[in-house]
Amino acid sequence: MRRATFTDTAVSYAAIGGTLAPDLLRYPPNGYRPIERTVRLGSGEERFQLASKSLMTWGVQRGSGMTVTDLLSSTGEQYTGLVFNADGQAARDQKSAANEATFGDDGTPYIVNGMSAHLSVKVGPFTIDAPVRVVYVIDEPDRVGFAYGTMVGHPASGEESFIVDKRDDDSVWLTIRAFSRPSTWRYRLGWPVARLQQAKFTKRYLRALHPIGAA
């Protein structure tokens, strides 16, 4: 797997990368509520490529009704993993992977490690602002995705991942995993309502990449 993980500490929680844990649903970070949702997007390489391209240009968020602004690429260090020789020993020459910018058809830069963004959404008469930072990116032949963590000012504290994968039977799936809790005591007071909004947007996320818009 080729995965890079952002190592700065600008996010508002400690368990960075926790959405990668296989046992997240059984053993979430202490005090956090985990979720996992999956939807089939279709099948075939073309569907996988289209879904991946949309995913990595904020298609899930925009397709669910969110506004994505203030995209800033990282200037911090990134961890790209060690390169190993055939004998299992770490290679002496650890070359850094190139970090060339890639853009979607509309000019939106592809999501990269350390990128920050402001997500905003209208909830009744209010506009909720949710600053996030990308904490890891997955880029494999049959598996593409990313996770972002909350930053100060976000109503929640936690992490959310979005992964598209093409399986052995050629089917293509979107999986969303997250863990969260209220970020402040003020948001804790309204958390039951916030959880309902979170569930609603998770359903919208699942529909956003679907070719017929239905999970």
PDB file of C-alpha atoms in Angstrom:
ATOM      1  CA  MET A   1       0.000   0.000   0.000  1.00  0.00           C
ATOM      2  CA  ARG A   2       1.166   3.494  -0.823  1.00  0.00           C
ATOM      3  CA  ARG A   3      -0.019   5.780   1.903  1.00  0.00           C
ATOM      4  CA  ALA A   4       1.324   9.034   3.294  1.00  0.00           C
ATOM      5  CA  THR A   5       0.339  10.363   6.676  1.00  0.00           C
ATOM      6  CA  PHE A   6       0.465  13.973   7.751  1.00  0.00           C
ATOM      7  CA  THR A   7       2.478  14.324  10.951  1.00  0.00           C
ATOM      8  CA  ASP A   8       1.667  17.862  12.089  1.00  0.00           C
ATOM      9  CA  THR A   9      -0.654  18.292  15.088  1.00  0.00           C
ATOM     10  CA  ALA A  10      -3.072  20.940  13.800  1.00  0.00           C
ATOM     11  CA  VAL A  11      -6.080  18.707  14.322  1.00  0.00           C
ATOM     12  CA  SER A  12      -8.206  18.810  17.471  1.00  0.00           C
ATOM     13  CA  TYR A  13      -7.973  15.153  18.554  1.00  0.00           C
ATOM     14  CA  ALA A  14      -5.214  12.692  19.421  1.00  0.00           C
ATOM     15  CA  ALA A  15      -6.042   9.439  17.598  1.00  0.00           C
ATOM     16  CA  ILE A  16      -4.782  10.515  14.167  1.00  0.00           C
ATOM     17  CA  GLY A  17      -5.295   7.721  11.652  1.00  0.00           C
ATOM     18  CA  GLY A  18      -7.758   5.923  13.931  1.00  0.00           C
ATOM     19  CA  THR A  19     -10.189   5.290  11.063  1.00  0.00           C
ATOM     20  CA  LEU A  20      -7.672   2.777   9.689  1.00  0.00           C
ATOM     21  CA  ALA A  21      -8.037   0.527  12.740  1.00  0.00           C
ATOM     22  CA  PRO A  22      -9.712  -2.792  11.783  1.00  0.00           C
ATOM     23  CA  ASP A  23     -11.422  -2.927  15.198  1.00  0.00           C
ATOM     24  CA  LEU A  24     -12.618   0.693  15.209  1.00  0.00           C
ATOM     25  CA  LEU A  25     -16.262  -0.258  15.767  1.00  0.00           C
ATOM     26  CA  ARG A  26     -15.434  -2.403  18.807  1.00  0.00           C
ATOM     27  CA  TYR A  27     -12.639  -0.307  20.256  1.00  0.00           C
ATOM     28  CA  PRO A  28     -12.974   3.347  19.231  1.00  0.00           C
ATOM     29  CA  PRO A  29     -10.804   6.021  20.820  1.00  0.00           C
ATOM     30  CA  ASN A  30     -11.932   6.611  24.389  1.00  0.00           C
ATOM     31  CA  GLY A  31     -15.014   8.814  24.542  1.00  0.00           C
ATOM     32  CA  TYR A  32     -15.713   8.732  20.788  1.00  0.00           C
ATOM     33  CA  ARG A  33     -18.641   7.224  18.895  1.00  0.00           C
ATOM     34  CA  PRO A  34     -17.666   5.181  15.804  1.00  0.00           C
ATOM     35  CA  ILE A  35     -19.649   4.546  12.631  1.00  0.00           C
ATOM     36  CA  GLU A  36     -19.083   2.601   9.411  1.00  0.00           C
ATOM     37  CA  ARG A  37     -21.287   2.698   6.322  1.00  0.00           C
ATOM     38  CA  THR A  38     -20.789   1.088   2.904  1.00  0.00           C
ATOM     39  CA  VAL A  39     -22.607   1.355  -0.417  1.00  0.00           C
ATOM     40  CA  ARG A  40     -22.067  -0.350  -3.756  1.00  0.00           C
ATOM     41  CA  LEU A  41     -21.401   2.114  -6.571  1.00  0.00           C
ATOM     42  CA  GLY A  42     -21.474  -0.330  -9.460  1.00  0.00           C
ATOM     43  CA  SER A  43     -18.792  -2.428 -11.078  1.00  0.00           C
ATOM     44  CA  GLY A  44     -15.881  -2.250 -13.472  1.00  0.00           C
ATOM     45  CA  GLU A  45     -12.735  -0.221 -13.944  1.00  0.00           C
ATOM     46  CA  GLU A  46     -14.511   2.760 -15.487  1.00  0.00           C
ATOM     47  CA  ARG A  47     -16.860   3.083 -12.520  1.00  0.00           C
ATOM     48  CA  PHE A  48     -13.896   2.787 -10.149  1.00  0.00           C
ATOM     49  CA  GLN A  49     -11.941   5.497 -11.972  1.00  0.00           C
ATOM     50  CA  LEU A  50     -14.895   7.890 -12.158  1.00  0.00           C
ATOM     51  CA  ALA A  51     -15.745   7.419  -8.491  1.00  0.00           C
ATOM     52  CA  SER A  52     -12.110   7.807  -7.434  1.00  0.00           C
ATOM     53  CA  LYS A  53     -11.695  11.001  -9.431  1.00  0.00           C
ATOM     54  CA  SER A  54     -14.813  12.514  -7.912  1.00  0.00           C
ATOM     55  CA  LEU A  55     -13.875  11.379  -4.419  1.00  0.00           C
ATOM     56  CA  MET A  56     -10.423  12.960  -4.565  1.00  0.00           C
ATOM     57  CA  THR A  57     -11.805  16.340  -5.698  1.00  0.00           C
ATOM     58  CA  TRP A  58     -14.273  16.660  -2.787  1.00  0.00           C
ATOM     59  CA  GLY A  59     -17.126  15.093  -4.773  1.00  0.00           C
ATOM     60  CA  VAL A  60     -18.641  13.421  -1.710  1.00  0.00           C
ATOM     61  CA  GLN A  61     -18.802  16.660   0.244  1.00  0.00           C
ATOM     62  CA  ARG A  62     -20.015  18.827  -2.632  1.00  0.00           C
ATOM     63  CA  GLY A  63     -22.469  16.186  -3.786  1.00  0.00           C
ATOM     64  CA  SER A  64     -24.032  16.136  -0.325  1.00  0.00           C
ATOM     65  CA  GLY A  65     -24.704  19.881  -0.362  1.00  0.00           C
ATOM     66  CA  MET A  66     -21.620  21.178   1.401  1.00  0.00           C
ATOM     67  CA  THR A  67     -19.548  24.121   0.251  1.00  0.00           C
ATOM     68  CA  VAL A  68     -15.803  23.481   0.175  1.00  0.00           C
ATOM     69  CA  THR A  69     -13.606  26.581   0.409  1.00  0.00           C
ATOM     70  CA  ASP A  70     -10.180  27.794   1.542  1.00  0.00           C
ATOM     71  CA  LEU A  71      -8.270  24.846   0.113  1.00  0.00           C
ATOM     72  CA  LEU A  72      -4.683  25.083   1.310  1.00  0.00           C
ATOM     73  CA  SER A  73      -1.965  22.540   0.568  1.00  0.00           C
ATOM     74  CA  SER A  74       0.342  21.447   3.329  1.00  0.00           C
ATOM     75  CA  THR A  75       3.763  22.912   3.936  1.00  0.00           C
ATOM     76  CA  GLY A  76       4.500  20.416   6.685  1.00  0.00           C
ATOM     77  CA  GLU A  77       6.432  17.144   6.612  1.00  0.00           C
ATOM     78  CA  GLN A  78       4.780  14.004   5.410  1.00  0.00           C
ATOM     79  CA  TYR A  79       5.505  10.390   6.186  1.00  0.00           C
ATOM     80  CA  THR A  80       5.535   8.173   3.117  1.00  0.00           C
ATOM     81  CA  GLY A  81       6.698   4.927   4.715  1.00  0.00           C
ATOM     82  CA  LEU A  82       9.983   3.062   4.511  1.00  0.00           C
ATOM     83  CA  VAL A  83      11.227   1.306   1.375  1.00  0.00           C
ATOM     84  CA  PHE A  84      12.392  -2.275   2.103  1.00  0.00           C
ATOM     85  CA  ASN A  85      14.793  -4.575   0.273  1.00  0.00           C
ATOM     86  CA  ALA A  86      13.881  -8.150  -0.691  1.00  0.00           C
ATOM     87  CA  ASP A  87      15.439  -9.432   2.543  1.00  0.00           C
ATOM     88  CA  GLY A  88      13.100  -7.291   4.627  1.00  0.00           C
ATOM     89  CA  GLN A  89      15.747  -4.761   5.663  1.00  0.00           C
ATOM     90  CA  ALA A  90      15.134  -1.049   5.234  1.00  0.00           C
ATOM     91  CA  ALA A  91      16.827   0.248   2.089  1.00  0.00           C
ATOM     92  CA  ARG A  92      19.720   2.656   2.577  1.00  0.00           C
ATOM     93  CA  ASP A  93      18.424   5.064  -0.057  1.00  0.00           C
ATOM     94  CA  GLN A  94      15.039   6.260   1.163  1.00  0.00           C
ATOM     95  CA  LYS A  95      13.790   8.432  -1.669  1.00  0.00           C
ATOM     96  CA  SER A  96      10.844  10.706  -1.082  1.00  0.00           C
ATOM     97  CA  ALA A  97       7.877  10.280  -3.362  1.00  0.00           C
ATOM     98  CA  ALA A  98       7.177  13.098  -5.766  1.00  0.00           C
ATOM     99  CA  ASN A  99       4.383  15.402  -4.676  1.00  0.00           C
ATOM    100  CA  GLU A 100       3.147  16.716  -7.996  1.00  0.00           C
ATOM    101  CA  ALA A 101      -0.121  18.599  -7.971  1.00  0.00           C
ATOM    102  CA  THR A 102      -3.000  16.955  -9.818  1.00  0.00           C
ATOM    103  CA  PHE A 103      -6.199  18.751 -10.754  1.00  0.00           C
ATOM    104  CA  GLY A 104      -9.729  17.749 -11.671  1.00  0.00           C
ATOM    105  CA  ASP A 105     -11.480  18.847 -14.865  1.00  0.00           C
ATOM    106  CA  ASP A 106     -12.818  21.973 -13.142  1.00  0.00           C
ATOM    107  CA  GLY A 107      -9.380  22.929 -11.801  1.00  0.00           C
ATOM    108  CA  THR A 108      -9.979  21.625  -8.276  1.00  0.00           C
ATOM    109  CA  PRO A 109      -6.706  20.307  -6.849  1.00  0.00           C
ATOM    110  CA  TYR A 110      -6.712  16.654  -5.874  1.00  0.00           C
ATOM    111  CA  ILE A 111      -6.767  15.972  -2.157  1.00  0.00           C
ATOM    112  CA  VAL A 112      -3.271  15.530  -0.716  1.00  0.00           C
ATOM    113  CA  ASN A 113      -1.878  15.003   2.743  1.00  0.00           C
ATOM    114  CA  GLY A 114      -1.974  17.988   5.012  1.00  0.00           C
ATOM    115  CA  MET A 115      -4.427  19.890   2.820  1.00  0.00           C
ATOM    116  CA  SER A 116      -6.858  21.941   4.866  1.00  0.00           C
ATOM    117  CA  ALA A 117     -10.341  23.078   3.897  1.00  0.00           C
ATOM    118  CA  HIS A 118     -13.428  24.727   5.295  1.00  0.00           C
ATOM    119  CA  LEU A 119     -16.628  22.773   4.906  1.00  0.00           C
ATOM    120  CA  SER A 120     -19.833  24.724   5.410  1.00  0.00           C
ATOM    121  CA  VAL A 121     -23.474  23.730   5.285  1.00  0.00           C
ATOM    122  CA  LYS A 122     -26.810  25.394   5.903  1.00  0.00           C
ATOM    123  CA  VAL A 123     -28.832  23.906   8.743  1.00  0.00           C
ATOM    124  CA  GLY A 124     -32.086  25.818   8.982  1.00  0.00           C
ATOM    125  CA  PRO A 125     -31.245  29.501   9.424  1.00  0.00           C
ATOM    126  CA  PHE A 126     -27.682  28.696  10.484  1.00  0.00           C
ATOM    127  CA  THR A 127     -24.475  28.084   8.556  1.00  0.00           C
ATOM    128  CA  ILE A 128     -22.204  25.523  10.193  1.00  0.00           C
ATOM    129  CA  ASP A 129     -18.503  26.004   9.505  1.00  0.00           C
ATOM    130  CA  ALA A 130     -16.285  22.930   9.833  1.00  0.00           C
ATOM    131  CA  PRO A 131     -12.520  23.332   9.278  1.00  0.00           C
ATOM    132  CA  VAL A 132     -10.721  20.061   8.517  1.00  0.00           C
ATOM    133  CA  ARG A 133      -7.243  18.826   7.642  1.00  0.00           C
ATOM    134  CA  VAL A 134      -6.422  15.759   5.555  1.00  0.00           C
ATOM    135  CA  VAL A 135      -4.462  13.321   7.734  1.00  0.00           C
ATOM    136  CA  TYR A 136      -3.829  10.474   5.297  1.00  0.00           C
ATOM    137  CA  VAL A 137      -4.297   9.550   1.659  1.00  0.00           C
ATOM    138  CA  ILE A 138      -4.579   6.045   0.175  1.00  0.00           C
ATOM    139  CA  ASP A 139      -3.518   5.527  -3.441  1.00  0.00           C
ATOM    140  CA  GLU A 140      -3.507   1.903  -4.597  1.00  0.00           C
ATOM    141  CA  PRO A 141      -4.428   0.267  -7.924  1.00  0.00           C
ATOM    142  CA  ASP A 142      -7.821  -0.865  -6.573  1.00  0.00           C
ATOM    143  CA  ARG A 143      -8.236   1.328  -3.470  1.00  0.00           C
ATOM    144  CA  VAL A 144      -8.299   5.119  -3.259  1.00  0.00           C
ATOM    145  CA  GLY A 145      -9.319   7.449  -0.484  1.00  0.00           C
ATOM    146  CA  PHE A 146      -8.490   9.830   2.302  1.00  0.00           C
ATOM    147  CA  ALA A 147      -9.396  10.879   5.814  1.00  0.00           C
ATOM    148  CA  TYR A 148      -9.683  14.271   7.361  1.00  0.00           C
ATOM    149  CA  GLY A 149      -9.550  15.302  10.971  1.00  0.00           C
ATOM    150  CA  THR A 150     -11.343  18.122  12.695  1.00  0.00           C
ATOM    151  CA  MET A 151      -9.594  21.387  13.507  1.00  0.00           C
ATOM    152  CA  VAL A 152     -10.340  24.009  16.160  1.00  0.00           C
ATOM    153  CA  GLY A 153     -13.700  25.609  15.383  1.00  0.00           C
ATOM    154  CA  HIS A 154     -15.318  22.395  14.122  1.00  0.00           C
ATOM    155  CA  PRO A 155     -18.503  21.406  16.010  1.00  0.00           C
ATOM    156  CA  ALA A 156     -17.117  17.890  16.407  1.00  0.00           C
ATOM    157  CA  SER A 157     -13.818  16.385  17.399  1.00  0.00           C
ATOM    158  CA  GLY A 158     -12.703  13.329  15.454  1.00  0.00           C
ATOM    159  CA  GLU A 159     -11.888  11.847  12.078  1.00  0.00           C
ATOM    160  CA  GLU A 160     -13.749  10.692   8.980  1.00  0.00           C
ATOM    161  CA  SER A 161     -12.482   8.543   6.109  1.00  0.00           C
ATOM    162  CA  PHE A 162     -13.809   7.995   2.586  1.00  0.00           C
ATOM    163  CA  ILE A 163     -12.481   5.029   0.600  1.00  0.00           C
ATOM    164  CA  VAL A 164     -13.475   3.695  -2.822  1.00  0.00           C
ATOM    165  CA  ASP A 165     -12.329   0.163  -3.597  1.00  0.00           C
ATOM    166  CA  LYS A 166     -12.728  -2.313  -6.450  1.00  0.00           C
ATOM    167  CA  ARG A 167     -13.039  -5.855  -5.140  1.00  0.00           C
ATOM    168  CA  ASP A 168     -12.166  -9.255  -6.576  1.00  0.00           C
ATOM    169  CA  ASP A 169     -15.622  -9.646  -8.157  1.00  0.00           C
ATOM    170  CA  ASP A 170     -15.109  -6.280  -9.951  1.00  0.00           C
ATOM    171  CA  SER A 171     -17.701  -4.526  -7.775  1.00  0.00           C
ATOM    172  CA  VAL A 172     -16.969  -0.964  -6.654  1.00  0.00           C
ATOM    173  CA  TRP A 173     -17.785   0.240  -3.154  1.00  0.00           C
ATOM    174  CA  LEU A 174     -17.627   3.407  -1.071  1.00  0.00           C
ATOM    175  CA  THR A 175     -16.891   2.973   2.627  1.00  0.00           C
ATOM    176  CA  ILE A 176     -17.191   5.750   5.183  1.00  0.00           C
ATOM    177  CA  ARG A 177     -15.707   5.314   8.646  1.00  0.00           C
ATOM    178  CA  ALA A 178     -15.639   7.881  11.414  1.00  0.00           C
ATOM    179  CA  PHE A 179     -15.365   8.518  15.121  1.00  0.00           C
ATOM    180  CA  SER A 180     -16.555  11.715  16.749  1.00  0.00           C
ATOM    181  CA  ARG A 181     -17.697  13.536  19.851  1.00  0.00           C
ATOM    182  CA  PRO A 182     -18.692  17.166  20.589  1.00  0.00           C
ATOM    183  CA  SER A 183     -15.760  19.547  20.456  1.00  0.00           C
ATOM    184  CA  THR A 184     -16.925  21.868  23.268  1.00  0.00           C
ATOM    185  CA  TRP A 185     -19.474  21.893  26.068  1.00  0.00           C
ATOM    186  CA  ARG A 186     -21.710  24.182  23.994  1.00  0.00           C
ATOM    187  CA  TYR A 187     -21.874  21.652  21.185  1.00  0.00           C
ATOM    188  CA  ARG A 188     -22.332  18.889  23.754  1.00  0.00           C
ATOM    189  CA  LEU A 189     -25.629  20.480  24.797  1.00  0.00           C
ATOM    190  CA  GLY A 190     -26.957  20.187  21.260  1.00  0.00           C
ATOM    191  CA  TRP A 191     -25.282  16.903  20.392  1.00  0.00           C
ATOM    192  CA  PRO A 192     -28.487  14.809  20.021  1.00  0.00           C
ATOM    193  CA  VAL A 193     -29.560  17.173  17.237  1.00  0.00           C
ATOM    194  CA  ALA A 194     -26.046  17.207  15.803  1.00  0.00           C
ATOM    195  CA  ARG A 195     -26.048  13.398  15.663  1.00  0.00           C
ATOM    196  CA  LEU A 196     -29.251  13.458  13.642  1.00  0.00           C
ATOM    197  CA  GLN A 197     -27.648  15.924  11.233  1.00  0.00           C
ATOM    198  CA  GLN A 198     -24.533  13.743  11.073  1.00  0.00           C
ATOM    199  CA  ALA A 199     -26.627  10.682  10.189  1.00  0.00           C
ATOM    200  CA  LYS A 200     -28.452  12.665   7.500  1.00  0.00           C
ATOM    201  CA  PHE A 201     -25.223  13.811   5.915  1.00  0.00           C
ATOM    202  CA  THR A 202     -23.720  10.335   6.057  1.00  0.00           C
ATOM    203  CA  LYS A 203     -26.670   9.162   3.938  1.00  0.00           C
ATOM    204  CA  ARG A 204     -26.025  12.023   1.534  1.00  0.00           C
ATOM    205  CA  TYR A 205     -22.337  11.093   1.400  1.00  0.00           C
ATOM    206  CA  LEU A 206     -23.256   7.560   0.384  1.00  0.00           C
ATOM    207  CA  ARG A 207     -25.477   8.838  -2.434  1.00  0.00           C
ATOM    208  CA  ALA A 208     -23.038  11.478  -3.692  1.00  0.00           C
ATOM    209  CA  LEU A 209     -20.888   9.118  -5.787  1.00  0.00           C
ATOM    210  CA  HIS A 210     -23.654   6.728  -6.787  1.00  0.00           C
ATOM    211  CA  PRO A 211     -24.409   6.803 -10.539  1.00  0.00           C
ATOM    212  CA  ILE A 212     -28.159   7.068  -9.920  1.00  0.00           C
ATOM    213  CA  GLY A 213     -27.910   9.015  -6.673  1.00  0.00           C
ATOM    214  CA  ALA A 214     -29.466   6.349  -4.490  1.00  0.00           C
ATOM    215  CA  ALA A 215     -27.806   4.293  -1.800  1.00  0.00           C
TER     216      ALA A 215
END
